[in-house]
């Protein structure tokens, strides 16, 4: 049994499967991703099959393959400061969107088209329970006003260490929010902490940032 492997499910793309990894330690997460890839490659040698982690291994009008990253900190999980912390992180993630996209895997432009449960790589977005956003805020996080969020931008062939580093640097680093203009900040659908905390009834479409 692989430590940290908590699930295996079939994806919409033909012959495509996804693994779910859960560990309290972030470093273990990254290690398990690479270990699973290694074991799959080794198994392919024995059974004479091809393994691909490409974002779009089969061209066509269907889903690609991603490596979604769930992210949280002590601040986002706090009932007192969770909503405020998440909002600040969303602003930082928007400001650094191009930097993240450039390091989130080769060929990701074939997957992040705005279709098939993806957001366009050209524009940052977020939404409550919205799988078509760059960042998905789970319904439970929205209701409680604290918890984690999911970065849906990384491709299946991304380096988990790079993705983790960028998320930590951006969300926990010293980015001056004062540099963000009032106009830029007002683009966010989440304009108050009540929206994040779940006192309203935002839907996935309503929660998503408008173009």
PDB file of C-alpha atoms in Angstrom, residues 75-148:
ATOM      1  CA  UNK A  75      -4.936  31.218   9.070  1.00  0.00           C
ATOM      2  CA  UNK A  76      -7.383  29.869   6.456  1.00  0.00           C
ATOM      3  CA  UNK A  77      -8.528  27.169   8.892  1.00  0.00           C
ATOM      4  CA  UNK A  78      -9.177  29.663  11.685  1.00  0.00           C
ATOM      5  CA  UNK A  79     -12.844  30.417  12.346  1.00  0.00           C
ATOM      6  CA  UNK A  80     -11.885  33.953  13.340  1.00  0.00           C
ATOM      7  CA  UNK A  81      -9.646  34.889  10.396  1.00  0.00           C
ATOM      8  CA  UNK A  82     -10.287  32.226   7.744  1.00  0.00           C
ATOM      9  CA  UNK A  83     -12.480  34.263   5.392  1.00  0.00           C
ATOM     10  CA  UNK A  84     -10.257  37.339   5.535  1.00  0.00           C
ATOM     11  CA  UNK A  85      -7.115  35.269   5.001  1.00  0.00           C
ATOM     12  CA  UNK A  86      -8.592  33.463   1.999  1.00  0.00           C
ATOM     13  CA  UNK A  87      -9.665  36.727   0.390  1.00  0.00           C
ATOM     14  CA  UNK A  88      -6.156  38.170   0.728  1.00  0.00           C
ATOM     15  CA  UNK A  89      -4.692  35.003  -0.783  1.00  0.00           C
ATOM     16  CA  UNK A  90      -7.088  35.209  -3.745  1.00  0.00           C
ATOM     17  CA  UNK A  91      -5.910  38.741  -4.466  1.00  0.00           C
ATOM     18  CA  UNK A  92      -2.267  37.628  -4.322  1.00  0.00           C
ATOM     19  CA  UNK A  93      -2.989  34.684  -6.597  1.00  0.00           C
ATOM     20  CA  UNK A  94      -4.604  36.965  -9.149  1.00  0.00           C
ATOM     21  CA  UNK A  95      -1.606  39.298  -9.084  1.00  0.00           C
ATOM     22  CA  UNK A  96       0.773  36.400  -9.770  1.00  0.00           C
ATOM     23  CA  UNK A  97      -1.456  34.396 -12.123  1.00  0.00           C
ATOM     24  CA  UNK A  98       0.903  34.492 -15.131  1.00  0.00           C
ATOM     25  CA  UNK A  99       3.865  33.487 -12.987  1.00  0.00           C
ATOM     26  CA  UNK A 100       2.002  30.429 -11.719  1.00  0.00           C
ATOM     27  CA  UNK A 101       0.673  29.438 -15.137  1.00  0.00           C
ATOM     28  CA  UNK A 102       4.167  29.530 -16.648  1.00  0.00           C
ATOM     29  CA  UNK A 103       5.366  26.964 -14.105  1.00  0.00           C
ATOM     30  CA  UNK A 104       2.316  24.718 -13.821  1.00  0.00           C
ATOM     31  CA  UNK A 105       3.240  22.187 -16.499  1.00  0.00           C
ATOM     32  CA  UNK A 106       4.114  21.895 -20.191  1.00  0.00           C
ATOM     33  CA  UNK A 107       1.264  21.912 -22.678  1.00  0.00           C
ATOM     34  CA  UNK A 108      -1.198  23.228 -20.121  1.00  0.00           C
ATOM     35  CA  UNK A 109      -2.633  25.642 -22.694  1.00  0.00           C
ATOM     36  CA  UNK A 110      -4.281  22.653 -24.395  1.00  0.00           C
ATOM     37  CA  UNK A 111      -6.148  21.882 -21.177  1.00  0.00           C
ATOM     38  CA  UNK A 112      -6.940  25.301 -19.668  1.00  0.00           C
ATOM     39  CA  UNK A 113      -9.355  26.473 -22.359  1.00  0.00           C
ATOM     40  CA  UNK A 114     -12.334  27.534 -20.253  1.00  0.00           C
ATOM     41  CA  UNK A 115     -14.152  24.334 -21.214  1.00  0.00           C
ATOM     42  CA  UNK A 116     -14.475  20.892 -19.648  1.00  0.00           C
ATOM     43  CA  UNK A 117     -14.275  21.989 -16.006  1.00  0.00           C
ATOM     44  CA  UNK A 118     -11.329  24.326 -16.523  1.00  0.00           C
ATOM     45  CA  UNK A 119     -10.790  28.071 -16.448  1.00  0.00           C
ATOM     46  CA  UNK A 120      -9.078  29.910 -19.289  1.00  0.00           C
ATOM     47  CA  UNK A 121      -5.368  30.284 -18.607  1.00  0.00           C
ATOM     48  CA  UNK A 122      -5.626  33.866 -19.898  1.00  0.00           C
ATOM     49  CA  UNK A 123      -7.675  35.088 -16.945  1.00  0.00           C
ATOM     50  CA  UNK A 124      -7.689  34.357 -13.219  1.00  0.00           C
ATOM     51  CA  UNK A 125     -11.024  33.424 -11.661  1.00  0.00           C
ATOM     52  CA  UNK A 126     -12.466  31.843  -8.548  1.00  0.00           C
ATOM     53  CA  UNK A 127     -15.846  30.519  -7.511  1.00  0.00           C
ATOM     54  CA  UNK A 128     -17.803  28.764  -4.810  1.00  0.00           C
ATOM     55  CA  UNK A 129     -17.989  25.069  -5.739  1.00  0.00           C
ATOM     56  CA  UNK A 130     -17.097  26.079  -9.308  1.00  0.00           C
ATOM     57  CA  UNK A 131     -14.965  23.540 -11.153  1.00  0.00           C
ATOM     58  CA  UNK A 132     -14.683  25.973 -14.044  1.00  0.00           C
ATOM     59  CA  UNK A 133     -12.622  28.442 -11.994  1.00  0.00           C
ATOM     60  CA  UNK A 134      -8.888  28.811 -11.488  1.00  0.00           C
ATOM     61  CA  UNK A 135      -9.491  28.518  -7.745  1.00  0.00           C
ATOM     62  CA  UNK A 136     -12.409  26.521  -6.359  1.00  0.00           C
ATOM     63  CA  UNK A 137     -13.663  27.374  -2.889  1.00  0.00           C
ATOM     64  CA  UNK A 138     -15.422  24.257  -1.539  1.00  0.00           C
ATOM     65  CA  UNK A 139     -18.996  24.600  -0.340  1.00  0.00           C
ATOM     66  CA  UNK A 140     -17.947  23.546   3.158  1.00  0.00           C
ATOM     67  CA  UNK A 141     -15.287  26.273   3.297  1.00  0.00           C
ATOM     68  CA  UNK A 142     -17.860  28.787   2.094  1.00  0.00           C
ATOM     69  CA  UNK A 143     -20.374  27.763   4.752  1.00  0.00           C
ATOM     70  CA  UNK A 144     -17.938  27.688   7.649  1.00  0.00           C
ATOM     71  CA  UNK A 145     -15.948  30.743   6.586  1.00  0.00           C
ATOM     72  CA  UNK A 146     -12.722  28.801   6.971  1.00  0.00           C
ATOM     73  CA  UNK A 147     -10.929  25.792   5.535  1.00  0.00           C
ATOM     74  CA  UNK A 148      -9.031  25.120   2.321  1.00  0.00           C
TER      75      UNK A 148
END
